[in-house]
Amino acid sequence: MAELAEQAGSVEARLTDALLATGKLDPVNAERAQRSSLRSNERYDRILVRLGLVSERDVAATFAKVLGHPLVEPESYPQAPLFEERISPAFLKAHGVLPLNADGKVLRLAMVDPLDDYAMRAIALNTGLRVVPCVAVPAELEQHLERLCGAGRTAITEIAGAAAGDEDSLDGDVEKLRDLASEAPVIRLVNLLIARAVEARASDIHIEPFENRLRVRFRIDGVLREEEAPPARFRAAIISRVKIMANLDIAERRLPQDGRIKLAVRGREIDLRVSTTPVMHGESVVLRILDRSGVTLDFAALGFDGEGLAQLTGLLRRPNGILLVTGPTGSGKTTTLYAALQLLNEIERKILTVEDPVEYQMEGVNQIQVKRQIGLTFASVLRAILRQDPDVIMIGEIRDLETAQIAVQAALTGHLVISTLHTNSAASTMTRLLDMGVERFLVASTVIGVVAQRLVRRLCPACRVAYPAVEALGDSATVRSGVHTLYRPGGCARCNGTGYHGRSVVFELLPMAPGVRRAVLDGADEDTLHGQAAAEGMRSLYSDALVKAAAGVTSLDEVLRVTREA
């Protein structure tokens, strides 16, 4: 026992050193985790994950490096269980292990805890093979254990089966509902739904009550997918649990409510924006997942490239003017604004933002949260911050004439203003500002550029399939576009059989060139403005998307889906 404790201590020290060296952990948090580990007698690596200091994958990868074991990749898991007649599913789940493959007299074993010598010896004894440990990411191993050894009972059905009674009959009893929502099975169900959504890279969780069932859907890469849901009898308790976590009033079911949850999931700090609204059979709940660790605030990584990116960074270096990012809800506008702030965030500049809500906290940027209930609106905050001597002002969204007028005033007095607007194209942004009531000459003199963007799903690079473009475009369109090869989705373990993994921006950038400025002053309509911008070199949304399709970034189906109405 003393030898094992000494070995664990040595590995802990090496793990800490490796995490510090790679910047995954800082000394203050390392000391915090060590104190917590000593106090609770819980494993150090598990404390790191539970406190959200290091992600599960980073801990697993560092463990593999420190111990000299391979890290299990998602595609390495078997399609069918191995040695199921010799090793019980209960043992595999209890010890967090799963046989990967047997080659001759060697068995590769995926392990959540590569220091679990008992599990290795037990499996070696049962199979008669030499066991080679491989380090597994816990979430991935649990997912494959459930797939291979679930026998029809998934984690959700197991948890639901552990709770008795007709919970749905408590709909009208707030106190009993509050008690039920605080009990272990309901807490575990909600935590499991959130963890699964984060593992699946979902941006939103939709919990929707219907007469005879509860529907749960995740929005993954912009597309909703239905997931396994708890039984309908849990709908009131689950919705109440979410409301308790978000500090909402569980007794109020007649009015919409908004809240926020902050928690650590699989070692990652996650913010959830919660929205509830009354529907026919209860309350519909949507949780927007803001995973700061999963966001790369870099234009190239987001999908901006070529001459358009050079023009955009040039506009951001201008000392004054208004730069607008437009598109429908969920098109990545806010992320683009944060990437712009990241580029501009230098010691020589004072940056102030007015947001509702503040989605990501940025070091060195003064961020202000709008609070309408106390009169802290976009317009009132903007008036105040003009006296704060800012160089750059970011407005979360221009929603009304008053906000637009103050943005114009700020641009005229030497500030760079960046903001978003809900329009379908870059050219329609000009007409939208005019419809709001901004004077035509002010639009022409203050707006320096407009970015219109959409998000397309990225093809999985491991399974995309190339085919001749002529099959989809025809002879004449292929010749005109100069595109000869396109790609379609395949489907593999890495992308869960969808053929897509992640999303990329497609965009059009309309700079306020002389011809466009004259067209605005002359009262030109949207089509004329678009034509003039194209004549001055603007690449349209469709053209940019087609370039990305030709490069294998996305598929033609995605191009048509997001640009058909643009």
XYZ file of C-alpha atoms in Angstrom:
566
model
C 0.000 0.000 0.000
C 2.816 2.394 0.888
C 4.473 1.608 -2.442
C 1.256 2.390 -4.354
C 0.792 5.672 -2.457
C 4.390 6.646 -3.215
C 3.861 5.818 -6.916
C 0.638 7.884 -7.010
C 2.438 10.805 -5.357
C 5.238 10.638 -7.920
C 2.754 10.569 -10.813
C 0.836 13.485 -9.263
C 4.008 15.574 -9.129
C 4.916 14.710 -12.734
C 1.347 15.409 -13.851
C 1.443 18.833 -12.165
C 4.814 19.681 -13.717
C 3.584 18.681 -17.202
C 0.341 20.685 -16.881
C 2.261 23.739 -15.651
C 4.793 23.427 -18.477
C 2.078 23.359 -21.153
C 0.115 26.227 -19.593
C -2.951 24.042 -18.926
C -2.666 24.824 -15.211
C -1.308 27.768 -13.243
C 0.584 27.506 -9.914
C -2.237 29.084 -7.852
C -4.824 26.567 -9.070
C -2.344 23.685 -8.717
C -1.878 24.561 -5.046
C -5.650 24.964 -4.619
C -6.267 21.480 -6.070
C -3.559 19.928 -3.897
C -5.090 21.448 -0.724
C -8.528 20.227 -1.739
C -7.149 16.752 -2.476
C -5.527 16.499 0.964
C -8.677 17.800 2.682
C -11.122 15.472 0.905
C -8.780 12.512 0.302
C -9.906 12.574 -3.356
C -7.505 11.869 -6.213
C -5.639 14.993 -7.364
C -6.434 14.534 -11.071
C -10.137 14.104 -10.284
C -10.108 17.301 -8.217
C -8.622 19.179 -11.188
C -11.516 18.058 -13.377
C -14.271 18.496 -10.774
C -13.224 22.088 -10.040
C -13.087 22.882 -13.756
C -9.385 23.748 -13.611
C -8.332 21.351 -16.394
C -10.482 19.528 -18.949
C -10.855 15.743 -18.908
C -9.134 15.450 -22.277
C -6.145 17.562 -21.161
C -5.744 15.486 -17.983
C -5.979 12.233 -19.977
C -3.501 13.427 -22.628
C -1.032 14.575 -19.954
C -1.434 11.316 -18.025
C -0.642 9.392 -21.219
C 2.480 11.478 -21.811
C 3.703 11.203 -18.210
C 3.144 7.440 -17.995
C 4.295 6.683 -21.538
C 0.964 5.081 -22.475
C -0.977 5.756 -25.710
C -4.067 8.000 -25.618
C -7.222 6.317 -26.950
C -8.630 8.088 -30.018
C -12.433 8.050 -30.577
C -12.163 5.829 -33.659
C -10.175 3.173 -31.726
C -13.173 1.875 -29.777
C -14.547 -1.483 -31.011
C -17.860 -1.855 -32.847
C -18.789 -4.930 -30.797
C -17.868 -5.899 -27.203
C -14.831 -8.118 -26.659
C -14.685 -11.007 -24.149
C -18.289 -10.337 -23.078
C -18.620 -13.957 -21.935
C -15.613 -13.538 -19.585
C -15.828 -9.926 -18.363
C -19.104 -8.590 -16.979
C -20.402 -5.119 -17.979
C -20.706 -4.315 -14.257
C -16.937 -4.825 -13.803
C -16.124 -2.683 -16.855
C -18.346 0.156 -15.624
C -17.170 -0.072 -12.006
C -13.495 0.206 -12.986
C -13.862 2.443 -16.072
C -12.141 0.041 -18.481
C -12.951 -1.361 -21.930
C -10.995 -3.880 -24.066
C -10.072 -2.275 -27.405
C -8.529 -5.134 -29.374
C -6.530 -8.337 -28.968
C -3.512 -8.968 -31.172
C -1.887 -12.337 -30.573
C -1.216 -12.533 -26.850
C -1.591 -8.788 -26.218
C -4.810 -7.022 -25.166
C -5.046 -3.217 -25.461
C -7.203 -1.929 -22.598
C -8.755 1.556 -22.450
C -8.595 2.828 -18.869
C -9.973 5.947 -17.196
C -7.517 5.294 -14.335
C -4.232 3.950 -15.749
C -3.000 3.423 -12.167
C -5.708 0.819 -11.441
C -3.418 -2.200 -11.178
C -6.200 -4.438 -9.816
C -8.349 -4.038 -12.959
C -5.402 -4.825 -15.227
C -4.442 -7.959 -13.260
C -8.069 -9.160 -13.120
C -8.559 -8.825 -16.885
C -5.182 -10.425 -17.609
C -6.160 -13.367 -15.408
C -9.583 -13.704 -17.045
C -8.370 -13.502 -20.641
C -4.939 -15.094 -20.365
C -3.470 -12.169 -22.303
C -0.860 -9.555 -21.481
C -2.638 -6.252 -20.860
C -1.285 -3.024 -22.356
C -2.960 -0.008 -20.680
C -4.181 2.908 -22.834
C -5.408 6.182 -21.313
C -9.064 6.982 -22.118
C -10.972 10.252 -21.900
C -13.706 9.424 -19.312
C -16.608 10.926 -21.308
C -15.660 8.967 -24.437
C -15.192 5.686 -22.588
C -18.550 6.090 -20.781
C -20.276 6.761 -24.102
C -18.874 3.590 -25.675
C -19.513 1.494 -22.564
C -23.152 2.534 -22.745
C -23.294 1.717 -26.459
C -21.650 -1.691 -26.092
C -22.866 -2.831 -22.671
C -26.089 -0.911 -22.081
C -28.354 -3.884 -22.894
C -31.233 -1.525 -23.555
C -30.814 0.366 -20.253
C -29.066 3.661 -20.806
C -27.881 5.950 -18.038
C -31.059 8.021 -18.338
C -33.392 5.017 -17.992
C -31.323 3.674 -15.083
C -31.550 6.976 -13.198
C -35.255 7.369 -14.004
C -35.922 3.797 -12.879
C -34.301 4.533 -9.519
C -36.940 7.176 -8.750
C -40.449 6.019 -7.895
C -43.770 7.796 -7.914
C -45.779 9.962 -10.287
C -43.730 13.151 -10.216
C -45.840 14.827 -12.890
C -48.864 14.807 -10.583
C -47.059 17.362 -8.400
C -47.414 20.078 -11.056
C -49.493 22.326 -8.811
C -47.633 21.793 -5.515
C -44.670 24.183 -5.546
C -43.120 23.061 -2.245
C -43.238 19.363 -3.078
C -41.949 20.138 -6.559
C -39.056 22.102 -5.057
C -38.213 19.138 -2.804
C -38.380 16.692 -5.707
C -36.195 18.916 -7.909
C -33.551 18.823 -5.165
C -33.460 15.023 -4.936
C -30.599 12.954 -6.332
C -32.297 11.295 -9.365
C -33.561 14.594 -10.806
C -30.238 16.342 -10.149
C -28.399 13.483 -11.881
C -30.776 13.561 -14.861
C -30.283 17.304 -15.424
C -26.510 17.057 -14.929
C -26.374 14.144 -17.390
C -28.330 16.087 -20.044
C -25.971 19.060 -19.707
C -22.856 16.857 -19.749
C -24.050 15.015 -22.867
C -24.751 18.306 -24.632
C -21.269 19.625 -23.833
C -19.669 16.346 -24.979
C -21.655 16.542 -28.241
C -20.442 20.162 -28.856
C -24.041 21.404 -28.735
C -24.696 25.146 -28.708
C -28.228 24.838 -27.263
C -30.340 22.392 -25.252
C -34.096 22.464 -25.957
C -36.364 20.882 -23.296
C -39.926 20.811 -24.640
C -42.952 19.367 -22.767
C -45.792 17.814 -24.766
C -48.973 16.114 -23.625
C -47.563 12.591 -23.374
C -43.806 13.055 -23.519
C -40.832 15.291 -22.845
C -38.709 16.047 -25.888
C -35.009 16.930 -25.612
C -33.073 18.277 -28.600
C -29.490 19.488 -28.982
C -28.436 22.015 -31.607
C -25.155 20.666 -32.958
C -23.335 22.536 -35.729
C -26.479 24.620 -36.254
C -28.857 21.658 -36.744
C -31.314 20.345 -34.130
C -31.103 16.647 -33.258
C -33.445 14.754 -30.990
C -31.810 13.005 -28.036
C -32.943 10.438 -25.510
C -35.261 12.143 -23.027
C -36.322 11.257 -19.479
C -39.876 9.899 -18.992
C -42.745 12.408 -19.253
C -43.479 12.068 -15.536
C -40.239 13.950 -14.820
C -41.012 17.001 -16.947
C -42.172 19.305 -14.122
C -39.321 18.237 -11.825
C -36.628 18.637 -14.511
C -37.845 22.072 -15.575
C -38.040 23.125 -11.907
C -34.495 21.842 -11.342
C -33.178 23.969 -14.220
C -35.027 27.011 -12.832
C -33.567 26.456 -9.362
C -30.045 26.245 -10.833
C -30.657 29.519 -12.713
C -32.139 31.272 -9.631
C -35.538 31.657 -11.292
C -38.972 31.617 -9.620
C -40.306 28.059 -9.913
C -43.783 29.227 -8.830
C -44.048 31.614 -11.807
C -45.122 29.604 -14.859
C -47.254 32.211 -16.654
C -44.453 34.550 -17.765
C -41.134 34.054 -19.593
C -38.006 34.177 -17.413
C -34.285 34.494 -18.134
C -31.375 33.367 -16.006
C -27.827 32.103 -15.969
C -26.029 29.000 -14.706
C -22.281 28.705 -14.217
C -20.772 25.272 -13.605
C -17.873 22.953 -14.399
C -18.664 20.104 -16.805
C -16.013 17.459 -17.508
C -13.334 19.839 -16.255
C -14.482 22.774 -18.405
C -15.973 26.046 -17.164
C -19.376 26.392 -18.821
C -21.848 29.291 -18.785
C -25.488 28.525 -19.574
C -28.009 31.190 -20.555
C -31.455 29.925 -19.553
C -34.725 31.031 -21.156
C -38.144 29.697 -20.114
C -41.466 30.444 -21.771
C -44.965 29.100 -21.040
C -46.398 26.640 -23.590
C -49.522 24.477 -23.738
C -48.236 21.626 -21.543
C -45.838 23.414 -19.178
C -42.763 25.495 -19.900
C -40.334 25.249 -22.793
C -36.723 25.685 -21.651
C -33.736 26.574 -23.832
C -30.203 26.546 -22.438
C -27.604 28.347 -24.559
C -24.174 26.809 -23.885
C -21.263 29.233 -23.759
C -18.097 27.150 -23.599
C -15.211 29.604 -23.296
C -12.625 26.850 -23.716
C -14.153 25.831 -27.055
C -14.113 29.284 -28.662
C -11.147 30.442 -30.733
C -11.239 34.211 -31.112
C -9.099 34.256 -34.229
C -10.430 35.379 -37.617
C -8.563 32.716 -39.610
C -9.780 29.912 -37.320
C -13.363 31.190 -37.618
C -13.216 30.999 -41.429
C -12.252 34.532 -42.522
C -9.587 34.389 -45.198
C -8.154 35.920 -48.349
C -8.576 39.489 -49.452
C -11.748 39.835 -47.378
C -9.809 39.190 -44.156
C -7.138 41.713 -45.166
C -9.850 44.326 -45.841
C -11.563 43.570 -42.537
C -8.403 43.950 -40.451
C -7.654 47.160 -42.357
C -11.067 48.580 -41.408
C -10.507 47.611 -37.754
C -7.268 49.632 -37.769
C -9.196 52.785 -38.731
C -9.284 55.384 -35.924
C -13.005 56.119 -36.256
C -16.200 55.054 -37.982
C -18.825 52.325 -37.598
C -18.165 48.704 -38.603
C -21.275 46.514 -38.556
C -21.587 42.715 -38.483
C -24.940 41.442 -39.733
C -26.805 38.202 -40.142
C -29.695 36.232 -38.610
C -29.769 34.892 -35.050
C -27.167 32.170 -34.558
C -24.888 33.246 -37.400
C -21.848 33.925 -35.169
C -22.018 37.725 -35.132
C -21.057 38.090 -31.453
C -18.085 35.737 -31.846
C -16.859 37.863 -34.761
C -17.119 40.975 -32.565
C -15.068 39.270 -29.852
C -12.450 38.245 -32.431
C -12.281 41.930 -33.461
C -11.834 42.954 -29.817
C -9.084 40.357 -29.427
C -7.276 41.923 -32.390
C -7.719 45.457 -31.054
C -6.993 44.690 -27.395
C -3.655 46.445 -26.955
C -2.285 48.520 -24.100
C -2.541 51.722 -26.183
C -6.315 51.421 -26.638
C -9.148 51.813 -24.143
C -11.997 49.487 -25.131
C -15.500 49.675 -23.663
C -18.352 47.306 -24.479
C -22.095 47.503 -23.857
C -23.625 44.021 -23.996
C -26.816 42.143 -23.188
C -25.634 39.714 -21.959
C -21.837 39.727 -21.531
C -21.075 36.373 -23.165
C -17.291 36.080 -22.726
C -15.122 37.972 -20.280
C -11.990 39.446 -21.851
C -8.934 40.547 -19.909
C -8.144 44.221 -20.569
C -11.609 45.105 -21.916
C -14.103 47.121 -19.845
C -17.407 45.257 -20.288
C -20.768 46.646 -19.189
C -23.892 44.516 -18.714
C -27.176 46.187 -19.721
C -29.843 46.091 -16.951
C -33.116 47.434 -18.289
C -34.967 46.960 -14.994
C -32.930 49.778 -13.428
C -32.809 51.947 -16.560
C -29.320 50.863 -17.650
C -30.124 50.571 -21.365
C -27.833 50.576 -24.407
C -28.559 54.264 -24.991
C -28.041 55.400 -21.382
C -24.767 53.474 -21.041
C -23.483 54.819 -24.360
C -24.060 58.407 -23.267
C -22.029 57.766 -20.114
C -19.108 55.937 -21.736
C -18.505 58.696 -24.264
C -17.151 60.604 -21.237
C -14.833 57.678 -20.359
C -12.344 58.597 -23.113
C -12.634 55.309 -25.051
C -10.830 54.538 -28.298
C -13.051 51.598 -29.268
C -16.707 51.024 -28.378
C -18.432 47.687 -28.921
C -22.249 47.714 -28.863
C -23.809 44.258 -28.578
C -26.627 45.193 -30.951
C -28.084 48.364 -32.481
C -31.801 47.874 -31.820
C -33.367 51.327 -32.082
C -32.894 54.856 -33.435
C -31.595 56.273 -30.136
C -28.765 53.716 -29.952
C -27.970 54.217 -33.648
C -27.804 58.018 -33.227
C -25.388 57.766 -30.281
C -23.230 55.301 -32.268
C -23.126 57.821 -35.127
C -22.234 60.609 -32.701
C -19.400 58.489 -31.267
C -18.048 57.757 -34.755
C -18.165 61.445 -35.693
C -16.207 62.404 -32.569
C -13.235 60.140 -33.236
C -14.214 56.693 -31.927
C -14.238 53.324 -33.654
C -17.625 51.679 -33.086
C -18.269 48.006 -33.824
C -21.711 46.467 -33.479
C -24.241 43.991 -34.877
C -27.502 44.440 -36.739
C -30.135 41.931 -37.842
C -30.251 42.092 -41.650
C -29.987 39.504 -44.422
C -27.166 41.012 -46.488
C -24.501 43.707 -46.341
C -26.384 45.993 -48.757
C -29.672 45.736 -46.837
C -27.872 47.096 -43.737
C -27.814 50.570 -45.288
C -31.562 50.535 -45.922
C -32.170 49.182 -42.395
C -30.318 52.134 -40.853
C -32.305 54.525 -43.026
C -35.554 52.814 -42.000
C -34.568 53.322 -38.357
C -34.420 57.040 -39.038
C -30.683 57.733 -39.356
C -30.038 60.530 -41.845
C -28.722 59.427 -45.243
C -25.636 61.681 -45.119
C -24.751 60.352 -41.646
C -24.892 56.734 -42.838
C -22.621 57.606 -45.776
C -20.121 59.509 -43.623
C -19.867 57.240 -40.553
C -20.283 53.629 -41.729
C -16.888 52.337 -42.912
C -17.917 48.772 -43.708
C -20.460 45.987 -43.248
C -19.765 42.264 -42.796
C -22.693 39.934 -43.581
C -22.068 36.370 -42.455
C -23.535 32.890 -42.061
C -22.238 29.654 -40.531
C -21.826 26.500 -42.612
C -21.052 23.073 -41.227
C -17.471 21.919 -41.811
C -16.993 18.571 -43.520
C -15.224 15.997 -41.369
C -11.711 15.818 -42.891
C -11.426 12.133 -41.966
C -14.377 10.939 -44.088
C -15.301 13.590 -46.702
C -15.719 12.198 -50.212
C -14.555 14.027 -53.367
C -16.622 13.956 -56.571
C -16.593 15.847 -59.913
C -18.295 19.239 -59.639
C -19.991 18.714 -63.002
C -22.300 16.158 -61.340
C -23.872 18.893 -59.211
C -23.290 22.118 -61.155
C -23.572 20.995 -64.775
C -21.143 21.767 -67.586
C -21.784 25.497 -68.031
C -21.823 26.378 -64.300
C -18.638 24.340 -63.756
C -16.876 26.287 -66.500
C -18.143 29.656 -65.197
C -17.208 28.951 -61.570
C -13.880 27.288 -62.304
C -14.721 24.684 -59.645
C -13.926 21.135 -60.784
C -14.049 19.125 -57.561
C -16.581 19.209 -54.721
C -16.926 17.148 -51.553
C -19.840 15.443 -49.836
C -20.154 14.153 -46.238
C -19.170 10.577 -45.474
C -19.617 9.437 -41.888
C -17.184 8.021 -39.333
C -16.656 7.603 -35.589
C -14.915 10.977 -35.318
C -18.020 12.867 -36.494
C -20.597 10.423 -35.047
C -21.643 9.390 -38.531
C -22.870 12.856 -39.570
C -20.034 13.711 -41.960
C -19.688 17.159 -40.373
C -17.609 18.446 -37.469
C -17.653 22.111 -36.432
C -18.679 25.207 -38.368
C -17.017 27.880 -40.501
C -17.951 31.454 -41.361
C -18.887 32.413 -44.918
C -19.093 36.159 -45.413
C -19.337 39.154 -47.684
C -17.607 42.426 -46.825
C -18.986 45.685 -48.163
C -16.501 48.540 -47.573
C -17.874 52.071 -47.944
C -16.087 52.653 -51.252
C -16.705 55.928 -53.165
C -19.263 54.359 -55.529
C -21.236 52.807 -52.664
C -21.153 56.083 -50.720
C -22.566 57.959 -53.722
C -25.261 55.322 -54.166
C -26.305 55.697 -50.504
C -26.484 59.499 -50.848
C -28.512 59.111 -54.051
C -31.084 56.923 -52.286
C -30.274 53.698 -54.161
C -32.205 50.568 -53.248
C -30.691 47.345 -51.875
C -30.178 45.657 -55.268
C -28.432 48.730 -56.708
C -26.152 48.979 -53.656
C -25.275 45.278 -53.954
C -24.507 45.649 -57.658
C -22.331 48.699 -57.049
C -20.412 46.912 -54.263
C -19.881 43.878 -56.522
C -18.594 46.174 -59.260
C -16.080 47.577 -56.749
C -14.785 44.101 -55.842
C -17.106 42.691 -53.151
C -17.304 38.877 -53.109
C -20.846 37.730 -52.328
C -21.867 35.258 -49.623
C -22.609 32.613 -52.254
C -19.233 33.113 -53.967
C -17.342 32.866 -50.681
C -19.294 29.738 -49.706
C -18.592 28.152 -53.115
C -14.862 28.829 -52.694
C -14.988 27.016 -49.339
C -16.913 24.139 -50.924
C -14.251 23.820 -53.636
C -11.567 23.772 -50.923
C -13.320 20.884 -49.166
C -14.302 22.966 -46.131
C -18.035 22.402 -46.640
C -20.504 20.741 -49.001
C -22.640 22.185 -51.786
C -25.770 21.272 -49.817
C -24.564 23.495 -46.968
C -23.760 26.312 -49.409
C -27.310 26.223 -50.764
C -28.853 25.866 -47.302
C -27.294 29.029 -45.888
C -27.138 31.253 -48.989
C -30.377 30.365 -50.786
C -32.158 33.427 -49.391
C -29.107 35.655 -48.949
